XYZ file of C-alpha atoms in Angstrom:
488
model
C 0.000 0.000 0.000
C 0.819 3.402 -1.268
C 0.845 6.024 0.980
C 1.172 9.758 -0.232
C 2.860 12.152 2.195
C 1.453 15.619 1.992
C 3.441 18.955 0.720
C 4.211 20.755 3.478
C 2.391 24.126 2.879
C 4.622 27.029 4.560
C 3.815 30.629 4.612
C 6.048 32.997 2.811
C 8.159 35.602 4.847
C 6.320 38.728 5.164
C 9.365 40.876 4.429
C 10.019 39.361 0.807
C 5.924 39.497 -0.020
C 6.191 43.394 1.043
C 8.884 43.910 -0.914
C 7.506 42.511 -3.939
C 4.475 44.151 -3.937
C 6.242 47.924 -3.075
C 8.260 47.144 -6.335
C 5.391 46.363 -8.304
C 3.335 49.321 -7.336
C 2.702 51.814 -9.473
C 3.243 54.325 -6.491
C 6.810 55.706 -5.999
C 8.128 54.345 -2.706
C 11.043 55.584 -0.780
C 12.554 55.021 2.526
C 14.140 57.885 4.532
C 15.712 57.107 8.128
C 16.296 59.679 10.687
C 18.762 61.193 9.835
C 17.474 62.220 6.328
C 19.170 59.267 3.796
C 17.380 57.477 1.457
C 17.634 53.600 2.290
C 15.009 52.247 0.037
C 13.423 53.478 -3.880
C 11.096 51.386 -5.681
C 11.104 51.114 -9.702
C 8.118 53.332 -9.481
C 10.687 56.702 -7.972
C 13.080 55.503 -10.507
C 11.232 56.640 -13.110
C 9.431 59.689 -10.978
C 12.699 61.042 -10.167
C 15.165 60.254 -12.920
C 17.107 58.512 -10.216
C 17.939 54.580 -9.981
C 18.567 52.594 -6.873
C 21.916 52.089 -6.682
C 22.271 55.700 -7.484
C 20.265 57.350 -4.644
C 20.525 54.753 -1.708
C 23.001 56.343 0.761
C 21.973 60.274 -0.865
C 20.505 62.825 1.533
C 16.608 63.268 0.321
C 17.204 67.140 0.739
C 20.417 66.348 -1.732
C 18.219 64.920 -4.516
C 14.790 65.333 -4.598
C 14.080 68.875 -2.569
C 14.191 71.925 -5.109
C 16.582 74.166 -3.496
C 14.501 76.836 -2.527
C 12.874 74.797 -0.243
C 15.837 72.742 1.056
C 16.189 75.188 4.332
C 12.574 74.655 4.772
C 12.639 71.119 4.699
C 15.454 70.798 7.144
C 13.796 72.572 9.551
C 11.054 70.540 9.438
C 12.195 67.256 9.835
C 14.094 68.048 12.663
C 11.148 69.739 14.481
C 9.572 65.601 13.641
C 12.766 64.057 14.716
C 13.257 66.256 18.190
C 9.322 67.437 18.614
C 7.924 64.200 17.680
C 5.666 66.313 15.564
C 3.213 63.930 13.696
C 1.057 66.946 12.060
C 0.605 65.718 8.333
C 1.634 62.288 8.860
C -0.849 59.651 6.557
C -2.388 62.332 4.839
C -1.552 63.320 1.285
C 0.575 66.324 0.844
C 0.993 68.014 -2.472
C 4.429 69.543 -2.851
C 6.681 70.723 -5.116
C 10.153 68.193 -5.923
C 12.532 68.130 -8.574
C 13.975 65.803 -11.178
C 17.120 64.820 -11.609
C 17.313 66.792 -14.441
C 16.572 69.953 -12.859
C 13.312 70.331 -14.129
C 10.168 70.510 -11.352
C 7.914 68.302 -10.631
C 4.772 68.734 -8.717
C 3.804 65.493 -6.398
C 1.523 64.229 -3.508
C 2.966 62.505 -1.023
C 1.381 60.422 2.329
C 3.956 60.239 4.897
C 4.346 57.769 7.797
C 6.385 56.558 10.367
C 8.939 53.785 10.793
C 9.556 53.983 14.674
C 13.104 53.915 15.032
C 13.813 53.205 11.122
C 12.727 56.346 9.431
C 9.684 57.519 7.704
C 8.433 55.891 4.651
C 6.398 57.830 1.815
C 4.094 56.420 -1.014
C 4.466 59.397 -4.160
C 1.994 60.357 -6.891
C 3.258 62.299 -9.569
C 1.078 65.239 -9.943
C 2.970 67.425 -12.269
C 0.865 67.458 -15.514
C -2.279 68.097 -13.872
C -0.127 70.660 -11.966
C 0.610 72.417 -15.446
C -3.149 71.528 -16.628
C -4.456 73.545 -13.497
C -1.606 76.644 -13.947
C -1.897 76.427 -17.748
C -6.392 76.650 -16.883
C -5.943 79.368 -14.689
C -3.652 81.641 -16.982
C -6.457 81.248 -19.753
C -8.980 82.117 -17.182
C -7.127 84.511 -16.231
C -6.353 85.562 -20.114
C -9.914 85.112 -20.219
C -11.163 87.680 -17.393
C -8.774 90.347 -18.622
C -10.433 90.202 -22.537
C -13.865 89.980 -21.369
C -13.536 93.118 -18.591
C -11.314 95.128 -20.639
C -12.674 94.844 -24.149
C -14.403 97.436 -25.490
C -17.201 94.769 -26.760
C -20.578 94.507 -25.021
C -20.220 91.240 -24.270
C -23.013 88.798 -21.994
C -24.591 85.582 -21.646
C -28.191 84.301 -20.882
C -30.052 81.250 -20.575
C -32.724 79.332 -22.398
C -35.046 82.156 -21.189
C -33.409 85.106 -21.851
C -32.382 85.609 -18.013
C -28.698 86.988 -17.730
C -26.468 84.581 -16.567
C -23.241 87.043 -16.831
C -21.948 90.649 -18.248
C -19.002 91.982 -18.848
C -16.991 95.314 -17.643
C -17.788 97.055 -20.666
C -21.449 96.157 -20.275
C -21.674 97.422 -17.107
C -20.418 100.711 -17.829
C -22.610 101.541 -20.844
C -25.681 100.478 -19.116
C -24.754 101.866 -15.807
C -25.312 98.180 -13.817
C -23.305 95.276 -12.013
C -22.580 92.172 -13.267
C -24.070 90.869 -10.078
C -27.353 93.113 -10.647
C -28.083 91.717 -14.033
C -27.892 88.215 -13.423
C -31.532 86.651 -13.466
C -32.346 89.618 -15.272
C -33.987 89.807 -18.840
C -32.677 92.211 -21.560
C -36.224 94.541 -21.060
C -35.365 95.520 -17.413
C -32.664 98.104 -19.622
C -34.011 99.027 -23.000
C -37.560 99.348 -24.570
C -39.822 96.156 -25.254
C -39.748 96.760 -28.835
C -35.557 96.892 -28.971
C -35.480 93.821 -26.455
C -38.028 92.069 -28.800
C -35.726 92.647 -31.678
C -32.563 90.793 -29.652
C -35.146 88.207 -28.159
C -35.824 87.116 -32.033
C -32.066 86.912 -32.506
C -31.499 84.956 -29.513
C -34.470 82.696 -30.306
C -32.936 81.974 -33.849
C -29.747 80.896 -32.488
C -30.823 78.848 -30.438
C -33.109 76.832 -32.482
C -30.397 76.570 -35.480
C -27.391 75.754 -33.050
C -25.505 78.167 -35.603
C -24.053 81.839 -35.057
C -25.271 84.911 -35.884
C -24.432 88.701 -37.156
C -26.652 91.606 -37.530
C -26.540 95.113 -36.894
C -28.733 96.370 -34.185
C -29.736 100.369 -33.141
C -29.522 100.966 -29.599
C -31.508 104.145 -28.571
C -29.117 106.056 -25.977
C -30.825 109.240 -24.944
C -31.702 111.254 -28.175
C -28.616 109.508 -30.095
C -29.409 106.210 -31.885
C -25.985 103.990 -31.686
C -25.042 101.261 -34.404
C -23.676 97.868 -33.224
C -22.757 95.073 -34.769
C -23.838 92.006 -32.644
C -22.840 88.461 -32.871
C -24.471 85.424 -31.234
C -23.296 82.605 -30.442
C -24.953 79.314 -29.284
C -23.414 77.844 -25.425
C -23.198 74.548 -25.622
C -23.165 71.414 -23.002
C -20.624 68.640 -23.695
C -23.388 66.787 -25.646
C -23.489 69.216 -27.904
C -27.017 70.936 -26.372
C -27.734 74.523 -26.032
C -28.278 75.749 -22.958
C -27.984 79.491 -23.379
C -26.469 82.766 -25.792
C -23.381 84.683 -25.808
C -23.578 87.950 -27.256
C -20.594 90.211 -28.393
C -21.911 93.849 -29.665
C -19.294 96.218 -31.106
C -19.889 99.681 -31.160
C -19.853 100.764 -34.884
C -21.399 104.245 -34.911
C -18.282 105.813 -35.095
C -16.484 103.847 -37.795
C -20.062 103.847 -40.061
C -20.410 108.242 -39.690
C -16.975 107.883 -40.743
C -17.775 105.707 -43.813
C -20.500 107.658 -44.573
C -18.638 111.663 -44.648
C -16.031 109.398 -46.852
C -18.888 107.773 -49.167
C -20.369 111.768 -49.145
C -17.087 113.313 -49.296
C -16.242 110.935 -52.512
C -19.533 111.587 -53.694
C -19.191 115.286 -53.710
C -15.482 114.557 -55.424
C -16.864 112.491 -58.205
C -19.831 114.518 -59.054
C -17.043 118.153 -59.254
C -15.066 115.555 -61.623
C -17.923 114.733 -63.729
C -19.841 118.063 -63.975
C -16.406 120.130 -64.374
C -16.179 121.884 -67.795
C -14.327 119.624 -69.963
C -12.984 116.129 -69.893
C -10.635 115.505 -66.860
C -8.288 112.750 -67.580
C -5.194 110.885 -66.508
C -2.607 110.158 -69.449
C 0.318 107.899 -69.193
C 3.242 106.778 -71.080
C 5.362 103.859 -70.594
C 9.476 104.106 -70.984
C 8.727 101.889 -74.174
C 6.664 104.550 -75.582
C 3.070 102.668 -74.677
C 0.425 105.449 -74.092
C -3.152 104.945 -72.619
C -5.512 106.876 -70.260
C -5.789 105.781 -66.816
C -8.672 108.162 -66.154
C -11.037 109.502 -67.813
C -13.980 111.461 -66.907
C -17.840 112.110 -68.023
C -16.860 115.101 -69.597
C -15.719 112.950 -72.471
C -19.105 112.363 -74.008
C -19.496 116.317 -74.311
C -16.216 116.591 -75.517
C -14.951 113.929 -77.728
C -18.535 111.799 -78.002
C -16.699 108.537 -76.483
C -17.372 106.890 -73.475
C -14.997 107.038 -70.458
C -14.728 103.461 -70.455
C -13.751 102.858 -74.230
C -11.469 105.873 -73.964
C -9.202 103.836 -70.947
C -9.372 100.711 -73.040
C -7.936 102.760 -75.896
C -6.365 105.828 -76.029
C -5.948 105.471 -80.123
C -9.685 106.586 -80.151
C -8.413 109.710 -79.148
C -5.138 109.939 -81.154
C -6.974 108.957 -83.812
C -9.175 111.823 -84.166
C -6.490 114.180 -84.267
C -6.712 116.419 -87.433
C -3.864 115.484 -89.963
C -2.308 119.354 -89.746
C -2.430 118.641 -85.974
C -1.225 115.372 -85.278
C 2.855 116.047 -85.483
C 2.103 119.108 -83.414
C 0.471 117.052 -81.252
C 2.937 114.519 -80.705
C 5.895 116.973 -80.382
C 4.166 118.885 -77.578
C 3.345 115.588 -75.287
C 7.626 114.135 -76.214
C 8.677 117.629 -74.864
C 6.899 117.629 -71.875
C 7.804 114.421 -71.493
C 11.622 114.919 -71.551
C 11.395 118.009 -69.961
C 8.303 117.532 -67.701
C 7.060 120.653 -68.081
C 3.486 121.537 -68.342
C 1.824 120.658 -71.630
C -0.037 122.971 -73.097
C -1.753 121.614 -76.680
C -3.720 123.970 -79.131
C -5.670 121.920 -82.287
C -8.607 120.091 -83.692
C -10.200 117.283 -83.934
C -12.700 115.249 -86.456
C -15.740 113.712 -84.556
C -17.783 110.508 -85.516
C -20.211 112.107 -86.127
C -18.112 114.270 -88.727
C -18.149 117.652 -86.954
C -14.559 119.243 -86.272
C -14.094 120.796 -82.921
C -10.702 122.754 -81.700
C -9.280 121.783 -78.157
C -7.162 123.163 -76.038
C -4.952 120.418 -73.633
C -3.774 121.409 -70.338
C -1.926 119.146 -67.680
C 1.387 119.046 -65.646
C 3.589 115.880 -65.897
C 5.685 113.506 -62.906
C 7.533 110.800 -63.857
C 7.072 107.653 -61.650
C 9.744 105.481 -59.942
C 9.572 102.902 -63.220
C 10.552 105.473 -65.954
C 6.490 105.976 -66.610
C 5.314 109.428 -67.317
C 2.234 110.456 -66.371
C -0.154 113.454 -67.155
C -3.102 114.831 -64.824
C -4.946 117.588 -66.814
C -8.225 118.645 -68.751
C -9.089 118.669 -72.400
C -11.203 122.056 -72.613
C -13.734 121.777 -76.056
C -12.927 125.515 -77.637
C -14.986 125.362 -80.852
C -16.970 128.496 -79.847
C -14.309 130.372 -78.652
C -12.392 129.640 -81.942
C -15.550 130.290 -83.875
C -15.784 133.574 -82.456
C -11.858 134.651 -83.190
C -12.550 133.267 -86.861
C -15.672 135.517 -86.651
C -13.837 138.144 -85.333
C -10.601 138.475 -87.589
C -13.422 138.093 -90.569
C -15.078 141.253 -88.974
C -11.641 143.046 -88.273
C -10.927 142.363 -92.332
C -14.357 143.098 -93.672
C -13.738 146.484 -91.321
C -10.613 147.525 -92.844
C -12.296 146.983 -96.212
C -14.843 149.402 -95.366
C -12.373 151.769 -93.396
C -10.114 151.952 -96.560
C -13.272 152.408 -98.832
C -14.490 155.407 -96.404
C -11.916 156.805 -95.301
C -9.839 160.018 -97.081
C -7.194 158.735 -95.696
C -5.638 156.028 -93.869
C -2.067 155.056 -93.972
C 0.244 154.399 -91.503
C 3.511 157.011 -91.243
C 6.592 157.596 -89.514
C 6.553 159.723 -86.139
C 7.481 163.128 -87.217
C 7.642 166.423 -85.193
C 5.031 167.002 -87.539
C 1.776 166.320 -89.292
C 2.343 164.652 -92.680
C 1.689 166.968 -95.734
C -0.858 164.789 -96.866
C -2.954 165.169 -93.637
C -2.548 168.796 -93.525
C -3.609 169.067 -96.504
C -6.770 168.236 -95.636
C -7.646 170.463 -93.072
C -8.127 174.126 -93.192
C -5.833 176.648 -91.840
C -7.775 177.889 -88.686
C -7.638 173.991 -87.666
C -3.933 173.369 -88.405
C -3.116 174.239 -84.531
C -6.085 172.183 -83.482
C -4.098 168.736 -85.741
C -0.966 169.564 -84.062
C -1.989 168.916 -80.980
C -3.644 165.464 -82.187
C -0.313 165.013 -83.666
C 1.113 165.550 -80.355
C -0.830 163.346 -78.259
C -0.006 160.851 -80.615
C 3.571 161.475 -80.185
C 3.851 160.441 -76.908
C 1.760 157.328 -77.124
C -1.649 158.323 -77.173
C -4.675 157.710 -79.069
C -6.417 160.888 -80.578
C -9.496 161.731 -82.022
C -10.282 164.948 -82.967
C -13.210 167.274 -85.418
C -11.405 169.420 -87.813
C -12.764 171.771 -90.310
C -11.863 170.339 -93.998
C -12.139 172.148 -97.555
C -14.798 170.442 -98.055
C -16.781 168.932 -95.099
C -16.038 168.358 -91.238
C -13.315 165.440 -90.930
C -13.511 162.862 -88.100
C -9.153 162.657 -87.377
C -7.770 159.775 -85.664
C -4.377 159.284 -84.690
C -2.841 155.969 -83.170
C 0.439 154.908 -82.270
C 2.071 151.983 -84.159
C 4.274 150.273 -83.256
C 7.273 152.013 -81.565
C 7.977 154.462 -84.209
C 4.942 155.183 -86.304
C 1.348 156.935 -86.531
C -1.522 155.446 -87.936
C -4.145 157.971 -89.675
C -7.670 157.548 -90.013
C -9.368 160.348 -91.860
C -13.040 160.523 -92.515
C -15.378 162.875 -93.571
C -18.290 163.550 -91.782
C -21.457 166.093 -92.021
C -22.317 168.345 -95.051
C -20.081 169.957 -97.059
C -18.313 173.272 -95.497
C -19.964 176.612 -97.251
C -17.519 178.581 -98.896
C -14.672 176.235 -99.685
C -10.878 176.742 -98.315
C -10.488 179.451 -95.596
């Protein structure tokens, strides 16, 4: 018969299943005796601390883990546990700063206890990223606070209902509140039922799209009506619903007055451009010789019948109408002002579509830009009439002459003399020769005379001008019946 003897079942030693388990914790574990050295460090504060076991076993904890700021601190305290037998702290969690072996800082909890005679032990979380996540939360709130307080955006937020939930600095001082008055509050405690209707449709769309939201608003402040432009946004719970409305109004009164004088002021501009006499224009020409117009005014329809348009898409409909006896004129006068940049001034005609021939006269003063370009800002003046008239006139002036040399009994032109030509003293009688030299006279030392003289036969209208620098010219006519008696 078989008998089986049974496996004797012993317990293992306590130490080695403690030490196991400290190693396989996740928890740094260290080991500190009294006098401050570290005599145990689990994996777990190897890879906390940067340090491994055979490295920091036999180091002073101050030496290692302590930041130095603190290491005066710490020394003071342990010896106040040491000598005092202070226990304050001792199994609760502690959250303090440490540092890595690298130098950079960690930020742990620690739950300290004691070892009687052996020390103090200490389980260690590491606590450093949510550290940073905390610090790195409260600079944005922080960020946050100083934006929303010192912007100069109405900015506030209310509930499902319209009830204020919060408002910002720059809230409170248009509207004269506190943030703490307006929450619970509804947007018709400030302004008028029909303005807070308006915003109450805004916020009501918002919230039943889920989607943001720009309009511009009037605000009624006293007699002034203010502009704003107000954007709202849908709050949302980490489910994605709604469970109230930001709203961020910007003050644009100012900036809109200010586009509206500029709109006016350009307004006012355009319509002196357009209803100036003439055709206002902008003329350039490239280094290569390339000309076109840049600008052109309305005044090109009166002047040229050509749009202002097809006029900057070609300035050969221009050129082009140029009279042929004008053209090389033309052309001279812009290559001179050009080279020279003086002011070009441009005298000729033109030939129409519709056939009629009109005389211009081109103004404009010249730059030359950074590229070699020249450039002309001037006015093309129609002077048809004007030239009408001085064709006119020099027809009249020759058509008067005609007549003068068919009237008169005499008219010639003479050298200034001390005295009266024969031939004009002929014609006058003797008792007016004195009367003649005095005309003659006058008309010595520049000026015009006129003058009634008795002639042999009839009265005689004399008039004596100065031509010229040296001579006289005579108009005789004669006027009236003739004189009774013949010569005197």
């Amino acid at each position: 018969m078989f008998t089986v003897e049974a496996p004797q079942i012993t317990a293992p030693p306590a130490a080695g299943l403690r030490d196991r388990a400290v190693d396989a914790s996740a928890l740094a574990f260290m080991h500190v005796d009294r006098s401050g050295v570290i005599q145990d460090w689990n994996p777990a504060a190897e890879r906390l601390f940067g340090w491994t076991r055979d490295e920091i076993i036999g180091s002073r904890l101050a030496d290692t883990i302590i930041p130095p700021a603190l290491r005066s601190a710490h020394h003071a305290g342990f010896a106040r546990r040491l000598v005092g037998g202070d226990s304050g702290g001792l199994g609760h969690p502690m959250e303090v700063p440490a540092v890595h072996r690298d130098g950079s800082e960690l930020r742990i909890t620690l739950t300290v206890d004691a070892l009687d005679d052996e020390g103090f032990f200490a389980f260690v979380t590491d606590r450093t990223d949510g550290h940073r996540a905390q610090q790195e939360l409260q600079r944005s709130n922080t960020l946050i606070s100083a934006i929303l307080q010192h912007t100069t955006a109405m900015i506030s937020a209310k509930d499902l209902n319209g009830r204020y939930l919060f408002v910002n600095g720059e809230y409170e001082r248009i509207f004269q509140v506190t943030a703490a008055d307006m929450v619970g509050r509804v947007e018709a405690d400030l302004v008028s039922a029909s303005v807070a209707a308006v915003g109450s449709g805004h916020d009501q769309e918002v919230i039943a799209s889920g989607t943001a939201k720009t309009v511009l608003e009037e605000l009624p402040f006293g007699e002034e009506i203010r502009q704003y432009v107000v954007t709202r946004v849908p709050l949302t719970d980490p489910d994605g619903s709604v469970y109230g409305v930001c709203t961020i109004a910007i003050d644009d009164t100012q900036r809109r007055r200010s586009q509206d004088a500029i709109a006016a002021g350009e307004q006012r501009f355009w319509n002196t451009v357009n209803n100036a006499p003439g055709m206002l224009y902008q003329f350039r020409m490239e280094p290569s010789g390339e000309t076109s117009f840049t600008f052109v005014s309305d005044g090109s329809r009166d002047v040229l019948q050509a749009e202002p348009e097809a006029l900057v898409q070609s300035a050969d409909l221009v050129l082009s109408t140029i009279t042929e006896e004008d053209r090389d004129g033309f052309n001279s006068s812009v290559l001179a002002s050009a080279q020279t940049l003086q002011p070009w001034d441009w005298h000729g005609s033109v030939i129409l579509p519709d056939g009629s021939r009109r005389w211009l006269h081109g103004v404009s003063r010249p730059h030359r830009e950074p590229g070699g370009a020249t450039v002309w800002d001037g006015m093309l003046l129609d002077r048809t009439r004007e030239r009408n008239t001085e064709l006119d006139l020099e027809a009249l002036r020759g058509d008067l002459a005609g007549l003068v040399e068919r009237l008169a009994v005499l008219s010639v032109s003479v050298p200034a003399g001390p005295e009266p030509v024969p031939a004009l003293s002929a014609l006058v009688t003797g008792k007016d020769q004195e009367s003649l030299f005095d005309l003659w006279r006058a008309a010595l030392r520049g000026e015009g005379a006129d003058g009634l003289l008795a002639g042999h036969e009839s009265r005689l209208l004399v008039r004596l001008r100065p031509s010229g620098r040296d001579d006289i010219a005579i108009s005789c006519f004669r006027v009236g019946r003739p004189t009774l008696g013949g010569s005197a």
